XYZ file of C-alpha atoms in Angstrom:
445
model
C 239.555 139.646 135.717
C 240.695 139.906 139.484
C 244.185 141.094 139.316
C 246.662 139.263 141.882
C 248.997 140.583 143.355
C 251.815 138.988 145.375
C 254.294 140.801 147.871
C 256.799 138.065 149.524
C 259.596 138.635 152.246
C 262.624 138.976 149.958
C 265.611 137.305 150.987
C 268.771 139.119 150.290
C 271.673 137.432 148.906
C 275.311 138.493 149.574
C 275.926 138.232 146.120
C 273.155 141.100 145.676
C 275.064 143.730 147.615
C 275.372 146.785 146.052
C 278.816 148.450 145.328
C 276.568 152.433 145.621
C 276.736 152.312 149.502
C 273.735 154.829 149.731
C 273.660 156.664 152.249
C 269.823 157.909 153.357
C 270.544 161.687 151.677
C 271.798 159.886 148.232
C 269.150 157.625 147.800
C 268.507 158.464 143.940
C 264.908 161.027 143.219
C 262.631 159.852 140.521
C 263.772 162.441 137.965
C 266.928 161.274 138.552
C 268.197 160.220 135.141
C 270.741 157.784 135.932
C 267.854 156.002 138.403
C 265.405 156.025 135.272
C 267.764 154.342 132.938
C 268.727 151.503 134.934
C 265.383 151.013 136.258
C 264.210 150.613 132.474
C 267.683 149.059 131.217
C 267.102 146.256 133.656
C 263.621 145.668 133.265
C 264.230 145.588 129.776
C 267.126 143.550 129.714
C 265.540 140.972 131.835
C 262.571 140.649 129.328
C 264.335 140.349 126.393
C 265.783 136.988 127.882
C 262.829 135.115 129.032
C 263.004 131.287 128.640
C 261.124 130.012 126.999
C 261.311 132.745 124.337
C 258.319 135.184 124.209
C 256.992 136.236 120.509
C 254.961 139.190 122.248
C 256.907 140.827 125.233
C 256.982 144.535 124.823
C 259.177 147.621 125.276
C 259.068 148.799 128.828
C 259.724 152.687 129.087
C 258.906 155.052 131.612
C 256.657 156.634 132.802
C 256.645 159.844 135.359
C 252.955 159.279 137.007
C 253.868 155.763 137.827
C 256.958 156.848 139.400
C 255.076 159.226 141.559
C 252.815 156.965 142.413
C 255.486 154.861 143.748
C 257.001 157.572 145.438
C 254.098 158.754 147.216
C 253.189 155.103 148.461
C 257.244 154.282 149.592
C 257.657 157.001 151.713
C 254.620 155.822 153.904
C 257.254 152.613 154.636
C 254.681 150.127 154.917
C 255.477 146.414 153.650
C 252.272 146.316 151.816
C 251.117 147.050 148.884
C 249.418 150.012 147.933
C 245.476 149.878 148.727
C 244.783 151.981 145.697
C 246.014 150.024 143.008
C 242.702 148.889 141.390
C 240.867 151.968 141.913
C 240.664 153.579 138.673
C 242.547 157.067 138.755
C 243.681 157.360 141.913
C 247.472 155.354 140.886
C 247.446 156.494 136.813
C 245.146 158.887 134.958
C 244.890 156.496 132.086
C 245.663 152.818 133.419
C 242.559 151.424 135.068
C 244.370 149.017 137.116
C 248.168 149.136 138.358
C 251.164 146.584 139.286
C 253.036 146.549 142.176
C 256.508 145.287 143.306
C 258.160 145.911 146.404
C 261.774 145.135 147.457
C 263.088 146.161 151.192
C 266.167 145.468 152.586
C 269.307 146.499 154.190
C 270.377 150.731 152.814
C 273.954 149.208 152.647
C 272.220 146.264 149.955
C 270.136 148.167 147.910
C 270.748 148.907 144.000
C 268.126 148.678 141.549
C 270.189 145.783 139.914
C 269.968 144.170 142.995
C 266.055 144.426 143.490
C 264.971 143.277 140.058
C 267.194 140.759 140.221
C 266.117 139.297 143.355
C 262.377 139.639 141.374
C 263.675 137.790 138.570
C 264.991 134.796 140.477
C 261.611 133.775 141.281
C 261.793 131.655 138.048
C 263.826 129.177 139.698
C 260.286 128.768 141.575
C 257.937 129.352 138.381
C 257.246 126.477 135.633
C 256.084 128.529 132.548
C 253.693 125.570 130.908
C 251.660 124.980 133.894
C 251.968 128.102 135.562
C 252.826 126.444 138.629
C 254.857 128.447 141.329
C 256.229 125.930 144.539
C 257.515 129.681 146.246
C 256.062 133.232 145.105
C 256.754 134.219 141.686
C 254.356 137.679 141.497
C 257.525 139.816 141.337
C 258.906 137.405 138.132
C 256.150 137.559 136.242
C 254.949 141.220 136.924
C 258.389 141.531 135.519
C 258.447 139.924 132.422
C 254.574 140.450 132.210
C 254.557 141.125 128.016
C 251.475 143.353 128.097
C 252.971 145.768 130.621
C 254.520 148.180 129.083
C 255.034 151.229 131.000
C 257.069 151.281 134.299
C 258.208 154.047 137.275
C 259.804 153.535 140.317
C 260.618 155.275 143.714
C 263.142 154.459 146.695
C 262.743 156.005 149.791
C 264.827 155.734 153.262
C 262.934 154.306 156.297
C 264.400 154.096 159.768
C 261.927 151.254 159.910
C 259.082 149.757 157.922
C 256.166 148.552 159.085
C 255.540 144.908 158.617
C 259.225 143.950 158.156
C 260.052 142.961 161.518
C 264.018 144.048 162.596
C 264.512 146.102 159.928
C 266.167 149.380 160.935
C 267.719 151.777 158.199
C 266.149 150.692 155.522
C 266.209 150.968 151.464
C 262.338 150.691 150.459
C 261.353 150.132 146.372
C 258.709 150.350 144.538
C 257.768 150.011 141.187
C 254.251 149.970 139.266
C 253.511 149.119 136.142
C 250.850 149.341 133.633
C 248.653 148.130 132.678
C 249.058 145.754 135.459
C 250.041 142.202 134.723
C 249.623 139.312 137.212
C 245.982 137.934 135.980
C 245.705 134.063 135.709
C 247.189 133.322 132.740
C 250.556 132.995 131.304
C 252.890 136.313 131.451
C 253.944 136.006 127.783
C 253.062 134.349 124.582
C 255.999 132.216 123.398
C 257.280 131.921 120.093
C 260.211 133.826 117.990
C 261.343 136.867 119.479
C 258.972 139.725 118.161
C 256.570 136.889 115.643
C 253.738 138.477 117.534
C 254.965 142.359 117.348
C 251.450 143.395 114.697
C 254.188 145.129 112.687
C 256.114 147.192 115.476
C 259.468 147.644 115.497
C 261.965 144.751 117.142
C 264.641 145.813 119.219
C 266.768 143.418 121.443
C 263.793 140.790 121.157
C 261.514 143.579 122.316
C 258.392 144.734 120.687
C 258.980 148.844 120.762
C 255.347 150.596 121.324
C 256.338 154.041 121.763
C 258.098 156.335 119.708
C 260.178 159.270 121.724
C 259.197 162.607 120.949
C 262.455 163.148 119.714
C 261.478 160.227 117.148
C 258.022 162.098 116.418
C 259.930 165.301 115.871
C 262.058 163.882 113.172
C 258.677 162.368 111.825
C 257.021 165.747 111.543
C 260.080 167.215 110.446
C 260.444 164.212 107.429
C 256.579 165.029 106.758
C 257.078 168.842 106.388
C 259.878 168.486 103.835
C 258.372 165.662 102.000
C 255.254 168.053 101.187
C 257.231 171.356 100.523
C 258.643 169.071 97.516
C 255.331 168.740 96.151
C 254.740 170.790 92.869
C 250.968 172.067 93.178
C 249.000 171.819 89.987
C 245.394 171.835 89.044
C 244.259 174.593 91.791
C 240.641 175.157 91.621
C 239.029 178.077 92.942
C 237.168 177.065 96.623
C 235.772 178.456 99.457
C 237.619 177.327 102.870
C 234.900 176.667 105.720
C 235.235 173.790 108.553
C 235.370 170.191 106.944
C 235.717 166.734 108.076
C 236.892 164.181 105.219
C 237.082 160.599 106.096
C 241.060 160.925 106.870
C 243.516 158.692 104.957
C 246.757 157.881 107.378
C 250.157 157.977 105.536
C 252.495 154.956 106.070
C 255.027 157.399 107.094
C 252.621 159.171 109.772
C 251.552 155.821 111.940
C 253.727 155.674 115.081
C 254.058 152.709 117.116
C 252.315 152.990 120.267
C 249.321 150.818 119.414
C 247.323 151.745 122.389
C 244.187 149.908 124.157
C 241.189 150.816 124.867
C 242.107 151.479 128.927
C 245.726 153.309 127.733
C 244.499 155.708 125.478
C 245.769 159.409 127.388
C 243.517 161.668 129.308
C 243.319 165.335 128.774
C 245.377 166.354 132.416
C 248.300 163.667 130.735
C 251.254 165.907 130.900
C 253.476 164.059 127.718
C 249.773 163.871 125.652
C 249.808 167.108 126.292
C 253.242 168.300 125.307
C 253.089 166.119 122.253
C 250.002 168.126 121.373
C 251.389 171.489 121.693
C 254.925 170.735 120.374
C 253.629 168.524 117.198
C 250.752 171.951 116.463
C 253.876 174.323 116.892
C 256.572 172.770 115.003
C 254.336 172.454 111.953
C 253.307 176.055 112.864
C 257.190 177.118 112.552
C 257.338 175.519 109.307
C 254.927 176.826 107.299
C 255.762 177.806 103.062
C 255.536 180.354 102.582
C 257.220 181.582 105.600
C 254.561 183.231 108.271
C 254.794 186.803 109.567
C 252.177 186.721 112.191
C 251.930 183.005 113.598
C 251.160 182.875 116.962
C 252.871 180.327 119.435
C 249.845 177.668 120.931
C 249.611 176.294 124.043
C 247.250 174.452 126.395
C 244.015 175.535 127.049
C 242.022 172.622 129.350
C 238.832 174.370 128.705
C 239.076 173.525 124.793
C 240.151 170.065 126.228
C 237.407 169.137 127.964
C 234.920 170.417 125.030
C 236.964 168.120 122.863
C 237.011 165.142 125.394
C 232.954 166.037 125.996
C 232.494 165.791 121.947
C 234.479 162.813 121.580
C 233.009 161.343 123.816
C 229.616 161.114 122.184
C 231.482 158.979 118.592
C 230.046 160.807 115.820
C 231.663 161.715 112.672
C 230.822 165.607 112.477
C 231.808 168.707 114.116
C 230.245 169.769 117.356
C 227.539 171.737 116.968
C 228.008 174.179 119.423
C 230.975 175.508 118.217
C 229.608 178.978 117.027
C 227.178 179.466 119.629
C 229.090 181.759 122.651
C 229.774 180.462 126.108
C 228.527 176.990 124.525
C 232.376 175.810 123.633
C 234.682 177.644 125.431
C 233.836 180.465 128.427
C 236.087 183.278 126.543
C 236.533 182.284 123.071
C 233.072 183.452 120.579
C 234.309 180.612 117.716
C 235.913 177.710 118.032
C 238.087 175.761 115.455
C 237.902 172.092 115.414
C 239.421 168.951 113.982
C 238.802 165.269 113.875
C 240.789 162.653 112.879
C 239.469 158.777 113.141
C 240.836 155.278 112.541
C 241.791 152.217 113.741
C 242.765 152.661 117.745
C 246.128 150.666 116.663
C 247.549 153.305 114.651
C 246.348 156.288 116.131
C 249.379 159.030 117.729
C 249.315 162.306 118.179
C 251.698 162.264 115.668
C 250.203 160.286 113.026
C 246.186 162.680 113.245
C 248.623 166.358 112.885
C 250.676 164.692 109.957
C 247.274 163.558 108.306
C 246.081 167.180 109.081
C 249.136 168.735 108.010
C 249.691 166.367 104.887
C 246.260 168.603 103.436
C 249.415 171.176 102.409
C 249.651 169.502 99.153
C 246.028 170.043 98.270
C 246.607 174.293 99.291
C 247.243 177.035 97.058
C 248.413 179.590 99.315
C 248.873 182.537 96.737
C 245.127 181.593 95.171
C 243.585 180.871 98.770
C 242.314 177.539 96.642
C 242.092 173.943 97.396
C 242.247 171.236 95.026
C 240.949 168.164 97.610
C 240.370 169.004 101.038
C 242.107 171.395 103.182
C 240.508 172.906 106.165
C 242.087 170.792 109.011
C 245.876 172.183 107.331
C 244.625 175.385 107.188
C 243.187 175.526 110.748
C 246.520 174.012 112.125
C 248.203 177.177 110.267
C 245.723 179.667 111.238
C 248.294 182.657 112.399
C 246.018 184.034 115.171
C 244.702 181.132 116.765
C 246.766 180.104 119.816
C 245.330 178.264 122.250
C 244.428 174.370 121.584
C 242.616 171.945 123.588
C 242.796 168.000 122.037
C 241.603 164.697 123.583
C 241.330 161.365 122.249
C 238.547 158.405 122.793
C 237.974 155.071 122.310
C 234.730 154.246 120.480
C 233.460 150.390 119.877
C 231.505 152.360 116.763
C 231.810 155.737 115.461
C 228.165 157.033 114.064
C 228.897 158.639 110.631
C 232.628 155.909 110.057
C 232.734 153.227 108.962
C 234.956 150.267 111.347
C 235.051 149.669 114.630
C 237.111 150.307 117.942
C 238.564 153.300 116.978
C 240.318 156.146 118.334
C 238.135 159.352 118.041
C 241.061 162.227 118.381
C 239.618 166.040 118.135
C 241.186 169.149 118.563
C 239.937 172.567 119.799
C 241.139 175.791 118.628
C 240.451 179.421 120.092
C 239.768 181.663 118.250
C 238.661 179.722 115.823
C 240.302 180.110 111.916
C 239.151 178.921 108.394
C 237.531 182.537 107.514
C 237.596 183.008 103.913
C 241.149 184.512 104.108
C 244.586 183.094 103.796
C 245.612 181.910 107.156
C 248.538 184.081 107.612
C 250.477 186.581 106.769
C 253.610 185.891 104.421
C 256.883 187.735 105.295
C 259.875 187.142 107.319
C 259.494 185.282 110.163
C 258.067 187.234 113.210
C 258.459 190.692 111.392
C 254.730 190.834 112.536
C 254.770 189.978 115.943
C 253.999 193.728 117.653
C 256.750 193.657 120.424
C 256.610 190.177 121.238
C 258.933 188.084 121.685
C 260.072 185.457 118.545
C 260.920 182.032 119.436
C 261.083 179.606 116.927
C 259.898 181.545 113.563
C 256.580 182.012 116.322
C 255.395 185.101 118.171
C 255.317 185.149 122.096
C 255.244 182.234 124.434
């Protein structure tokens, strides 16, 4: 569907002037964090009062390749809107197409209150049950579009902007959005606030996708001690090897970022990345008994894009290259690996290392035995390997699963663990790192 997008000669309002005053040195950065919140408080605000009500309208939060995007394009101070926006990864690595508003005006006018403002009044021009628009009304409903979720924005000084005739000294903003909203339909579904939310969280009449990682921390953290609790009976002797069950999510483990198809993260996505590495290393830190030896992990894109390469191909088994050398990784003779796959709409980071995490219960460590299935715990555990490459894809049908349009998540770990051994050393934490240096119950980083 042909996105369309609208870019109108704002008119600026005295009531609109801004109290800031900006000079063209003061003009907030992008990782300014008083710029962030009231670009998201104000989109978000604005949503959440939408008449007539919408049952559907989600979150907005945002997001830091957006907001370069929008950086990149204001500085070029051209009233137009950015030729790139439907050209798959040149705006986002994950959003295949990208919306754009623009607001220019006076330096002495601009505040971001002012600017989405001035977008929002196009309602007085919009009529919501035929979608008919006597002015422009782009910026209004790119605004309130409910499907658009993510948002970053940029404001650059321009002594002049090309295509705004008399302009001189000029504040010019831009913010994009994904996924991009504007196609010809309605922006929003309307109904009670949050009727239509498929069981995610309401907050100010706002259906909340995303958890924070400071949210997902305090999951994995309510996961960890939930399983420590667990008595262990019944241990059965068992050999540990690579295994792939069919995974069972936990209530407690599904966050709420119910993802699409076109938002699912690539591997060079720098939170899907973090999330990765932080979720793998806080369980790490955790382990019972306590670990001696456990390395710190961190990124490795080669063990990414053997992941993304595997996952790729939707089939419920391990990659069959893993032993073979140079076939998996260039350095690493063994990889580790582990799957997790379900319904795209409950799929996190999060919610796949909890599953493989939540295997604890089944472990003996003292015994090295396993009463269920435990080789994705124990390869998240193993002390010694510390690199991990992960990388998640959408599959209409998963050969080997049984559903459809799923999220296919896999993880790559070098070297790889689950030898017939315990996978750590027990002792106090670090006591075994060999010089390095201990940082969170982990060795080196």
């Amino acid at each position: 569907m042909k996105v369309r997008l609208f870019l109108g000669v704002l008119l600026l309002l005295n009531l609109l002037s801004s109290c800031y005053s900006y000079k063209p040195n003061t003009l907030p950065d992008i990782e300014d964090t008083q710029f962030i919140k009231e670009c998201v408080n104000a989109h978000n605000n604005f949503r959440s009062k939408v008449n007539p009500p919408a049952s559907n309208m989600l979150h907005m939060s945002w997001d830091s390749a957006l907001a370069k995007s929008a950086k990149a394009w204001a500085k070029r101070c051209h009233f137009d809107h950015n030729v790139y926006l439907k050209v798959h990864g040149k705006v986002h690595p994950n959003f295949t197409s990208v919306g754009e508003n623009i607001w220019t005006g006076s330096l002495s006018l601009f505040s971001v209150s002012a600017a989405i403002s001035n977008w929002y009044n196009e309602v007085t021009a919009y009529t919501f049950e035929t979608r008919h628009c006597t002015r422009i009304c782009g910026h209004y409903t790119q605004v309130v579009w409910a499907t658009s979720y993510k948002v970053g924005c940029a404001v650059q000084f321009c002594p002049s902007v090309t295509g705004f005739k008399g302009l001189t000294n000029g504040a010019h903003f831009v913010c994009n959005y994904g996924p991009a909203g504007n196609y010809p339909t309605q922006p929003y579904k309307t109904g009670a606030a949050c009727s239509d939310c498929n069981g995610e969280k309401c907050v100010d009449k706002l259906c909340a996708r995303q958890l924070s990682l400071t949210k997902a921390d305090k999951l994995i953290e309510r996961t960890i001690d939930f399983f420590h609790t667990i008595k262990l009976e019944g241990q059965r002797d068992m050999k540990i090897m690579l295994s792939l069950p069919v995974m069972v999510v936990l209530a407690l483990s599904v966050c709420c970022y119910s993802y699409e198809p076109s938002t699912l993260p690539d591997t060079r996505d720098k939170q899907f990345i973090e999330e990765c590495v932080t979720a793998h290393n806080r369980f790490r830190s955790r382990v019972n008994p306590a670990a001696s030896n456990m390395l710190h992990m961190s990124w490795d894109p080669d063990l990414a894009k053997t992941a993304r390469a595997w996952a790729k191909t939707c089939q419920f088994k391990h990659n069959i290259y893993l032993k073979i050398r140079g076939k998996a990784h260039p350095t690493f003779t063994s990889v580790g690996e582990n799957i997790w796959t379900g319904s795209l709409h409950i799929f996190s980071v999060t919610a796949a290392l909890t599953s493989w995490y939540s295997e604890f219960k089944d472990y003996a460590y003292g015994t090295n035995t396993c009463t269920n299935m435990c080789g994705h715990y124990t390869q998240v555990v193993w002390a010694t390997s510390y690199k991990v490459g992960c990388a998640v894809h959408f599959c209409p049908t998963v050969t080997g699963f049984h559903g459809s349009k799923a999220a296919h998540f896999i993880c790559n770990y070098g070297p790889a663990g689950n030898y017939p051994t315990q996978p750590y050393n027990t002792g106090a934490a670090c006591s075994k790192c060999n010089g390095e240096k201990c940082v969170d119950n982990l060795c080196g980083k």
